[in-house]
mmCIF file of C-alpha atoms in Angstrom:
data_model
loop_
_atom_site.group_PDB
_atom_site.id
_atom_site.type_symbol
_atom_site.label_atom_id
_atom_site.label_comp_id
_atom_site.label_asym_id
_atom_site.label_seq_id
_atom_site.Cartn_x
_atom_site.Cartn_y
_atom_site.Cartn_z
ATOM 1 C CA UNK Y 6 12.847 44.909 49.320
ATOM 2 C CA UNK Y 7 10.100 44.017 46.895
ATOM 3 C CA UNK Y 8 7.379 46.598 46.486
ATOM 4 C CA UNK Y 9 3.788 45.748 47.512
ATOM 5 C CA UNK Y 10 2.777 45.933 43.854
ATOM 6 C CA UNK Y 11 5.456 43.466 42.782
ATOM 7 C CA UNK Y 12 4.519 41.082 45.594
ATOM 8 C CA UNK Y 13 0.857 41.305 44.597
ATOM 9 C CA UNK Y 14 1.710 40.574 40.954
ATOM 10 C CA UNK Y 15 3.850 37.627 41.982
ATOM 11 C CA UNK Y 16 1.028 36.158 44.059
ATOM 12 C CA UNK Y 17 -1.348 36.700 41.140
ATOM 13 C CA UNK Y 18 0.954 34.869 38.716
ATOM 14 C CA UNK Y 19 1.355 31.965 41.147
ATOM 15 C CA UNK Y 20 -2.401 31.761 41.648
ATOM 16 C CA UNK Y 21 -2.953 31.790 37.883
ATOM 17 C CA UNK Y 22 -0.441 28.975 37.363
ATOM 18 C CA UNK Y 23 -2.063 26.902 40.080
ATOM 19 C CA UNK Y 24 -5.492 27.450 38.554
ATOM 20 C CA UNK Y 25 -4.174 26.495 35.112
ATOM 21 C CA UNK Y 26 -2.551 23.344 36.496
ATOM 22 C CA UNK Y 27 -5.774 22.423 38.290
ATOM 23 C CA UNK Y 28 -7.876 22.868 35.142
ATOM 24 C CA UNK Y 29 -5.474 20.750 33.065
ATOM 25 C CA UNK Y 30 -5.284 18.038 35.721
ATOM 26 C CA UNK Y 31 -9.056 17.969 36.109
ATOM 27 C CA UNK Y 32 -9.500 17.589 32.358
ATOM 28 C CA UNK Y 33 -6.986 14.729 32.235
ATOM 29 C CA UNK Y 34 -8.533 12.850 35.148
ATOM 30 C CA UNK Y 35 -12.041 13.375 33.797
ATOM 31 C CA UNK Y 36 -10.992 11.851 30.484
ATOM 32 C CA UNK Y 37 -9.369 8.897 32.241
ATOM 33 C CA UNK Y 38 -12.515 8.311 34.306
ATOM 34 C CA UNK Y 39 -14.551 8.439 31.129
ATOM 35 C CA UNK Y 40 -12.469 5.865 29.278
ATOM 36 C CA UNK Y 41 -12.484 3.586 32.330
ATOM 37 C CA UNK Y 42 -16.141 2.881 31.503
ATOM 38 C CA UNK Y 43 -15.123 1.271 28.207
ATOM 39 C CA UNK Y 44 -13.514 -2.145 27.729
ATOM 40 C CA UNK Y 45 -9.742 -1.834 28.044
ATOM 41 C CA UNK Y 46 -8.760 -2.572 24.443
ATOM 42 C CA UNK Y 47 -11.404 -0.283 22.962
ATOM 43 C CA UNK Y 48 -10.540 2.549 25.357
ATOM 44 C CA UNK Y 49 -6.802 2.327 24.647
ATOM 45 C CA UNK Y 50 -7.369 2.230 20.889
ATOM 46 C CA UNK Y 51 -9.676 5.234 21.170
ATOM 47 C CA UNK Y 52 -7.134 7.423 22.992
ATOM 48 C CA UNK Y 53 -4.471 6.325 20.512
ATOM 49 C CA UNK Y 54 -6.569 7.609 17.605
ATOM 50 C CA UNK Y 55 -7.405 10.847 19.405
ATOM 51 C CA UNK Y 56 -3.781 11.518 20.370
ATOM 52 C CA UNK Y 57 -2.619 11.136 16.774
ATOM 53 C CA UNK Y 58 -5.025 13.959 15.875
ATOM 54 C CA UNK Y 59 -4.494 16.225 18.887
ATOM 55 C CA UNK Y 60 -0.748 15.735 19.443
ATOM 56 C CA UNK Y 61 0.325 17.548 16.240
ATOM 57 C CA UNK Y 62 -1.661 20.608 17.377
ATOM 58 C CA UNK Y 63 0.333 21.037 20.616
ATOM 59 C CA UNK Y 64 3.513 23.103 21.128
ATOM 60 C CA UNK Y 65 5.395 19.939 22.058
ATOM 61 C CA UNK Y 66 4.894 18.577 18.553
ATOM 62 C CA UNK Y 67 7.126 21.273 17.116
ATOM 63 C CA UNK Y 68 9.886 20.293 19.549
ATOM 64 C CA UNK Y 69 9.424 16.621 18.663
ATOM 65 C CA UNK Y 70 9.694 17.357 14.943
ATOM 66 C CA UNK Y 71 12.824 19.456 15.475
ATOM 67 C CA UNK Y 72 14.401 16.670 17.531
ATOM 68 C CA UNK Y 73 13.552 14.160 14.815
ATOM 69 C CA UNK Y 74 15.039 16.406 12.124
ATOM 70 C CA UNK Y 75 18.307 16.563 14.068
ATOM 71 C CA UNK Y 76 18.396 12.844 14.884
ATOM 72 C CA UNK Y 77 17.302 11.663 11.420
ATOM 73 C CA UNK Y 78 18.464 14.206 8.835
ATOM 74 C CA UNK Y 79 18.412 11.434 6.224
ATOM 75 C CA UNK Y 80 14.674 10.838 6.645
ATOM 76 C CA UNK Y 81 11.980 12.773 4.810
ATOM 77 C CA UNK Y 82 9.556 15.123 6.544
ATOM 78 C CA UNK Y 83 6.781 12.581 5.994
ATOM 79 C CA UNK Y 84 8.819 9.794 7.600
ATOM 80 C CA UNK Y 85 9.611 11.943 10.615
ATOM 81 C CA UNK Y 86 5.970 12.954 10.957
ATOM 82 C CA UNK Y 87 4.946 9.291 10.971
ATOM 83 C CA UNK Y 88 7.374 8.639 13.829
ATOM 84 C CA UNK Y 89 5.921 11.600 15.741
ATOM 85 C CA UNK Y 90 2.378 10.287 15.252
ATOM 86 C CA UNK Y 91 3.457 6.871 16.542
ATOM 87 C CA UNK Y 92 4.971 8.639 19.538
ATOM 88 C CA UNK Y 93 1.685 10.417 20.353
ATOM 89 C CA UNK Y 94 -0.137 7.115 20.040
ATOM 90 C CA UNK Y 95 2.357 5.403 22.335
ATOM 91 C CA UNK Y 96 2.114 8.198 24.921
ATOM 92 C CA UNK Y 97 -1.687 8.104 24.972
ATOM 93 C CA UNK Y 98 -1.623 4.341 25.387
ATOM 94 C CA UNK Y 99 0.810 4.694 28.280
ATOM 95 C CA UNK Y 100 -1.593 7.077 30.047
ATOM 96 C CA UNK Y 101 -4.656 4.931 29.375
ATOM 97 C CA UNK Y 102 -2.888 1.773 30.500
ATOM 98 C CA UNK Y 103 -2.630 3.257 33.990
ATOM 99 C CA UNK Y 104 -6.406 3.001 34.224
ATOM 100 C CA UNK Y 105 -6.461 -0.672 33.251
ATOM 101 C CA UNK Y 106 -3.174 -1.774 34.775
ATOM 102 C CA UNK Y 107 -4.728 -4.527 36.887
ATOM 103 C CA UNK Y 108 -6.403 -6.006 33.813
ATOM 104 C CA UNK Y 109 -3.444 -5.612 31.464
ATOM 105 C CA UNK Y 110 -0.628 -6.939 33.604
ATOM 106 C CA UNK Y 111 -1.315 -10.643 33.376
ATOM 107 C CA UNK Y 112 2.298 -11.785 33.586
ATOM 108 C CA UNK Y 113 2.763 -14.978 35.574
ATOM 109 C CA UNK Y 114 6.289 -16.444 35.823
ATOM 110 C CA UNK Y 115 4.757 -19.920 36.093
ATOM 111 C CA UNK Y 116 2.248 -19.596 33.237
ATOM 112 C CA UNK Y 117 2.459 -22.097 30.389
ATOM 113 C CA UNK Y 118 0.463 -20.005 27.898
ATOM 114 C CA UNK Y 119 1.602 -16.553 26.657
ATOM 115 C CA UNK Y 120 -0.369 -13.543 27.877
ATOM 116 C CA UNK Y 121 -0.181 -9.829 27.182
ATOM 117 C CA UNK Y 122 3.229 -9.546 28.841
ATOM 118 C CA UNK Y 123 6.299 -11.563 27.901
ATOM 119 C CA UNK Y 124 9.733 -11.306 29.492
ATOM 120 C CA UNK Y 125 13.140 -11.919 27.928
ATOM 121 C CA UNK Y 126 16.078 -12.292 30.277
ATOM 122 C CA UNK Y 127 14.296 -14.040 33.128
ATOM 123 C CA UNK Y 128 17.617 -15.500 34.238
ATOM 124 C CA UNK Y 129 18.859 -11.995 35.067
ATOM 125 C CA UNK Y 130 15.824 -11.296 37.259
ATOM 126 C CA UNK Y 131 16.452 -14.539 39.130
ATOM 127 C CA UNK Y 132 20.173 -13.907 39.483
ATOM 128 C CA UNK Y 133 19.572 -10.439 40.913
ATOM 129 C CA UNK Y 134 16.941 -11.741 43.286
ATOM 130 C CA UNK Y 135 19.193 -14.457 44.685
ATOM 131 C CA UNK Y 136 22.581 -12.677 44.653
ATOM 132 C CA UNK Y 137 21.928 -10.480 47.695
ATOM 133 C CA UNK Y 138 24.248 -7.761 46.408
ATOM 134 C CA UNK Y 139 23.661 -4.191 45.165
ATOM 135 C CA UNK Y 140 22.761 -3.610 41.529
ATOM 136 C CA UNK Y 141 21.412 -0.935 39.198
ATOM 137 C CA UNK Y 142 18.918 -1.426 36.371
ATOM 138 C CA UNK Y 143 18.586 1.419 33.881
ATOM 139 C CA UNK Y 144 15.972 2.035 31.227
ATOM 140 C CA UNK Y 145 14.554 4.779 29.012
ATOM 141 C CA UNK Y 146 11.184 6.291 28.116
ATOM 142 C CA UNK Y 147 10.416 3.574 25.569
ATOM 143 C CA UNK Y 148 7.197 1.592 25.222
ATOM 144 C CA UNK Y 149 5.418 1.165 28.542
ATOM 145 C CA UNK Y 150 8.530 1.404 30.707
ATOM 146 C CA UNK Y 151 6.288 1.515 33.788
ATOM 147 C CA UNK Y 152 5.762 -2.237 33.473
ATOM 148 C CA UNK Y 153 9.391 -3.075 34.282
ATOM 149 C CA UNK Y 154 9.267 -2.639 38.090
ATOM 150 C CA UNK Y 155 5.950 -4.507 38.195
ATOM 151 C CA UNK Y 156 7.528 -7.436 36.371
ATOM 152 C CA UNK Y 157 10.492 -7.327 38.754
ATOM 153 C CA UNK Y 158 8.088 -7.556 41.676
ATOM 154 C CA UNK Y 159 6.467 -10.615 40.063
ATOM 155 C CA UNK Y 160 9.841 -12.350 40.484
ATOM 156 C CA UNK Y 161 10.198 -11.168 44.064
ATOM 157 C CA UNK Y 162 12.750 -8.530 43.105
ATOM 158 C CA UNK Y 163 12.421 -5.284 45.084
ATOM 159 C CA UNK Y 164 13.799 -2.296 43.172
ATOM 160 C CA UNK Y 165 13.855 1.308 44.378
ATOM 161 C CA UNK Y 166 13.078 3.440 41.311
ATOM 162 C CA UNK Y 167 14.172 7.013 40.679
ATOM 163 C CA UNK Y 168 11.625 8.987 38.646
ATOM 164 C CA UNK Y 169 10.952 12.564 37.587
ATOM 165 C CA UNK Y 170 7.485 13.739 38.667
ATOM 166 C CA UNK Y 171 5.312 15.617 36.144
ATOM 167 C CA UNK Y 172 5.599 19.413 36.295
ATOM 168 C CA UNK Y 173 1.892 19.732 37.074
ATOM 169 C CA UNK Y 174 1.685 19.221 40.884
ATOM 170 C CA UNK Y 175 -1.882 17.863 40.771
ATOM 171 C CA UNK Y 176 -0.962 15.297 38.133
ATOM 172 C CA UNK Y 177 2.269 14.499 39.996
ATOM 173 C CA UNK Y 178 0.423 13.642 43.210
ATOM 174 C CA UNK Y 179 -2.032 11.361 41.416
ATOM 175 C CA UNK Y 180 0.679 9.626 39.381
ATOM 176 C CA UNK Y 181 2.862 9.108 42.444
ATOM 177 C CA UNK Y 182 -0.058 7.568 44.333
ATOM 178 C CA UNK Y 183 -0.788 5.201 41.438
ATOM 179 C CA UNK Y 184 2.861 4.209 41.097
ATOM 180 C CA UNK Y 185 3.285 3.554 44.805
ATOM 181 C CA UNK Y 186 0.359 1.177 44.690
ATOM 182 C CA UNK Y 187 1.898 -1.073 42.029
ATOM 183 C CA UNK Y 188 5.582 -0.214 41.728
ATOM 184 C CA UNK Y 189 7.049 -0.370 45.209
ATOM 185 C CA UNK Y 190 9.632 2.120 46.446
ATOM 186 C CA UNK Y 191 9.829 5.379 44.488
ATOM 187 C CA UNK Y 192 12.241 8.284 44.813
ATOM 188 C CA UNK Y 193 11.350 11.605 43.115
ATOM 189 C CA UNK Y 194 14.378 13.096 41.331
ATOM 190 C CA UNK Y 195 15.056 16.109 43.510
ATOM 191 C CA UNK Y 196 17.512 17.195 46.188
ATOM 192 C CA UNK Y 197 18.432 14.273 48.434
ATOM 193 C CA UNK Y 198 17.495 11.562 45.922
ATOM 194 C CA UNK Y 199 21.120 10.529 45.402
ATOM 195 C CA UNK Y 200 21.599 9.926 49.136
ATOM 196 C CA UNK Y 201 18.441 7.803 49.277
ATOM 197 C CA UNK Y 202 19.635 5.631 46.392
ATOM 198 C CA UNK Y 203 23.103 5.368 47.924
ATOM 199 C CA UNK Y 204 21.643 4.083 51.193
ATOM 200 C CA UNK Y 205 19.680 1.522 49.230
ATOM 201 C CA UNK Y 206 22.809 0.218 47.498
ATOM 202 C CA UNK Y 207 24.755 0.320 50.742
ATOM 203 C CA UNK Y 208 22.207 -2.050 52.254
ATOM 204 C CA UNK Y 209 22.622 -4.477 49.349
ATOM 205 C CA UNK Y 210 19.431 -3.499 47.510
ATOM 206 C CA UNK Y 211 18.632 -2.648 43.917
ATOM 207 C CA UNK Y 212 18.027 0.677 42.188
ATOM 208 C CA UNK Y 213 16.208 1.495 38.947
ATOM 209 C CA UNK Y 214 16.899 4.626 36.904
ATOM 210 C CA UNK Y 215 15.737 6.372 33.734
ATOM 211 C CA UNK Y 216 18.819 7.724 31.962
ATOM 212 C CA UNK Y 217 17.543 9.461 28.817
ATOM 213 C CA UNK Y 218 16.629 12.891 30.156
ATOM 214 C CA UNK Y 219 18.509 16.176 29.879
ATOM 215 C CA UNK Y 220 20.660 17.065 32.889
ATOM 216 C CA UNK Y 221 22.004 20.613 32.754
ATOM 217 C CA UNK Y 222 25.148 19.987 34.789
ATOM 218 C CA UNK Y 223 25.689 16.471 33.499
ATOM 219 C CA UNK Y 224 28.514 14.832 31.606
ATOM 220 C CA UNK Y 225 29.030 16.068 28.034
ATOM 221 C CA UNK Y 226 28.169 13.154 25.787
ATOM 222 C CA UNK Y 227 26.844 12.398 22.296
ATOM 223 C CA UNK Y 228 23.346 11.143 21.502
ATOM 224 C CA UNK Y 229 22.448 10.509 17.865
ATOM 225 C CA UNK Y 230 25.740 12.229 17.076
ATOM 226 C CA UNK Y 231 24.661 15.444 18.829
ATOM 227 C CA UNK Y 232 25.973 16.898 22.066
ATOM 228 C CA UNK Y 233 23.799 16.060 25.061
ATOM 229 C CA UNK Y 234 24.279 16.408 28.810
ATOM 230 C CA UNK Y 235 23.747 13.158 30.706
ATOM 231 C CA UNK Y 236 23.178 12.633 34.423
ATOM 232 C CA UNK Y 237 26.386 11.193 35.951
ATOM 233 C CA UNK Y 238 24.594 9.777 39.011
ATOM 234 C CA UNK Y 239 24.562 6.159 37.834
ATOM 235 C CA UNK Y 240 28.291 6.174 37.094
ATOM 236 C CA UNK Y 241 29.071 7.812 40.437
ATOM 237 C CA UNK Y 242 27.027 5.201 42.299
ATOM 238 C CA UNK Y 243 28.867 2.421 40.448
ATOM 239 C CA UNK Y 244 32.182 4.065 41.335
ATOM 240 C CA UNK Y 245 31.215 4.023 45.000
ATOM 241 C CA UNK Y 246 29.573 0.609 45.285
ATOM 242 C CA UNK Y 247 31.116 -1.439 42.432
ATOM 243 C CA UNK Y 248 27.696 -2.831 41.528
ATOM 244 C CA UNK Y 249 26.611 -4.493 38.296
ATOM 245 C CA UNK Y 250 24.536 -2.452 35.847
ATOM 246 C CA UNK Y 251 21.779 -4.066 33.763
ATOM 247 C CA UNK Y 252 19.971 -2.486 30.784
ATOM 248 C CA UNK Y 253 16.232 -3.126 30.598
ATOM 249 C CA UNK Y 254 13.553 -1.905 28.213
ATOM 250 C CA UNK Y 255 9.899 -2.261 27.319
ATOM 251 C CA UNK Y 256 8.769 -2.883 23.737
ATOM 252 C CA UNK Y 257 5.202 -2.336 22.617
ATOM 253 C CA UNK Y 258 4.000 -5.205 20.408
ATOM 254 C CA UNK Y 259 0.983 -5.450 18.092
ATOM 255 C CA UNK Y 260 -2.337 -6.486 19.596
ATOM 256 C CA UNK Y 261 -1.889 -4.662 22.900
ATOM 257 C CA UNK Y 262 0.997 -6.870 23.983
ATOM 258 C CA UNK Y 263 4.352 -5.977 25.561
ATOM 259 C CA UNK Y 264 7.816 -7.483 25.663
ATOM 260 C CA UNK Y 265 10.042 -6.653 28.626
ATOM 261 C CA UNK Y 266 13.723 -7.284 28.037
ATOM 262 C CA UNK Y 267 16.465 -7.495 30.671
ATOM 263 C CA UNK Y 268 19.913 -7.616 29.078
ATOM 264 C CA UNK Y 269 23.232 -8.889 30.473
ATOM 265 C CA UNK Y 270 25.233 -6.417 32.582
ATOM 266 C CA UNK Y 271 27.245 -3.834 30.688
ATOM 267 C CA UNK Y 272 31.006 -3.402 30.872
ATOM 268 C CA UNK Y 273 31.795 -0.253 32.834
ATOM 269 C CA UNK Y 274 34.617 1.871 31.312
ATOM 270 C CA UNK Y 275 37.614 2.292 33.600
ATOM 271 C CA UNK Y 276 40.452 4.756 33.885
ATOM 272 C CA UNK Y 277 44.074 3.533 33.916
ATOM 273 C CA UNK Y 278 43.988 3.444 37.726
ATOM 274 C CA UNK Y 279 40.933 1.144 37.665
ATOM 275 C CA UNK Y 280 38.403 3.741 38.795
ATOM 276 C CA UNK Y 281 35.104 4.235 36.958
ATOM 277 C CA UNK Y 282 35.291 6.677 34.048
ATOM 278 C CA UNK Y 283 32.136 8.712 34.702
ATOM 279 C CA UNK Y 284 31.925 10.485 31.333
ATOM 280 C CA UNK Y 285 32.653 7.305 29.355
ATOM 281 C CA UNK Y 286 30.044 5.405 31.363
ATOM 282 C CA UNK Y 287 27.467 8.094 30.608
ATOM 283 C CA UNK Y 288 28.304 7.668 26.923
ATOM 284 C CA UNK Y 289 27.801 3.894 27.158
ATOM 285 C CA UNK Y 290 24.317 4.532 28.553
ATOM 286 C CA UNK Y 291 23.526 6.912 25.693
ATOM 287 C CA UNK Y 292 24.762 4.420 23.109
ATOM 288 C CA UNK Y 293 22.550 1.702 24.549
ATOM 289 C CA UNK Y 294 19.459 3.943 24.647
ATOM 290 C CA UNK Y 295 20.151 5.178 21.100
ATOM 291 C CA UNK Y 296 20.238 1.577 19.835
ATOM 292 C CA UNK Y 297 16.820 0.992 21.431
ATOM 293 C CA UNK Y 298 15.341 4.169 19.968
ATOM 294 C CA UNK Y 299 16.656 3.448 16.481
ATOM 295 C CA UNK Y 300 14.971 0.049 16.587
ATOM 296 C CA UNK Y 301 11.571 1.442 17.620
ATOM 297 C CA UNK Y 302 11.716 5.236 17.082
ATOM 298 C CA UNK Y 303 7.961 5.739 17.475
ATOM 299 C CA UNK Y 304 8.079 4.336 21.015
ATOM 300 C CA UNK Y 305 10.418 6.992 22.439
ATOM 301 C CA UNK Y 306 9.318 10.385 23.822
ATOM 302 C CA UNK Y 307 10.695 12.802 21.251
ATOM 303 C CA UNK Y 308 9.056 15.827 22.877
ATOM 304 C CA UNK Y 309 11.646 15.850 25.679
ATOM 305 C CA UNK Y 310 14.191 18.648 25.261
ATOM 306 C CA UNK Y 311 17.068 16.146 25.222
ATOM 307 C CA UNK Y 312 19.424 18.406 23.259
ATOM 308 C CA UNK Y 313 18.476 21.644 25.027
ATOM 309 C CA UNK Y 314 17.017 23.315 21.944
ATOM 310 C CA UNK Y 315 13.631 24.477 23.237
ATOM 311 C CA UNK Y 316 14.923 28.052 23.630
ATOM 312 C CA UNK Y 317 15.872 28.092 19.925
ATOM 313 C CA UNK Y 318 12.273 27.410 18.896
ATOM 314 C CA UNK Y 319 11.113 30.601 20.608
ATOM 315 C CA UNK Y 320 13.137 32.797 18.286
#
């Protein structure tokens, strides 16, 4: 049985963490309220410039630089630093774009003039909408990936999206509320999420998933030539429901514009008996994401501990 002193210390630590989370969340939301006063383009450019200065001062920058050194050993330190700065700029823009989402998302499937948002692969959206069969769309933390489900909704396509909430509970609640307003059905990645997605597919619906995060008990795969553990959930759902799988990504363009790309369905690796090869499918996902990241390296979130190396940086 825990001693009264240990219980008191535990409660104190929990209270301190909650207070710290509250202070951080309050600072973030205060900044977002402040920039909401400015015109959208000026506000987003401002946070981009600030993030490029502040980002390198954070502990996450060291992890990002270590990840870049492992992924791009052929690049110089200066080249890798430039990618990291682009990443901080992209991340700050992503946060600021939440504030102005109603102004920024001007995509109209029937528009004759280009706007801020353009879509490649419209035929896939339409096919999925009209097929009335289960499907999975996967993406990665590239560009403003949050725009993908909004674009799907513009075509009348209802997708249930799996997402990982921020660690800060105050930020998580606010982000979830904002996403529910504009992005339809959301499933936090925690216990029971797989069953919720399975029910969705079983009813003939669609599911969206981010596939570029570390998963401790996942399939052993390679990413940028390095060992990485990948969530096998997508492959297991395909094995159960035999649904098509579509890659989709967001690309940040100059001038505050975005290109959303939906690609043709991927070929799912099979075992000799015809069943889905889960590990090989996870590798196919990694290969696709790696090709995206190599094309626009500054638009991916390098501060994720994708290769499980954070503990090495503490030594």
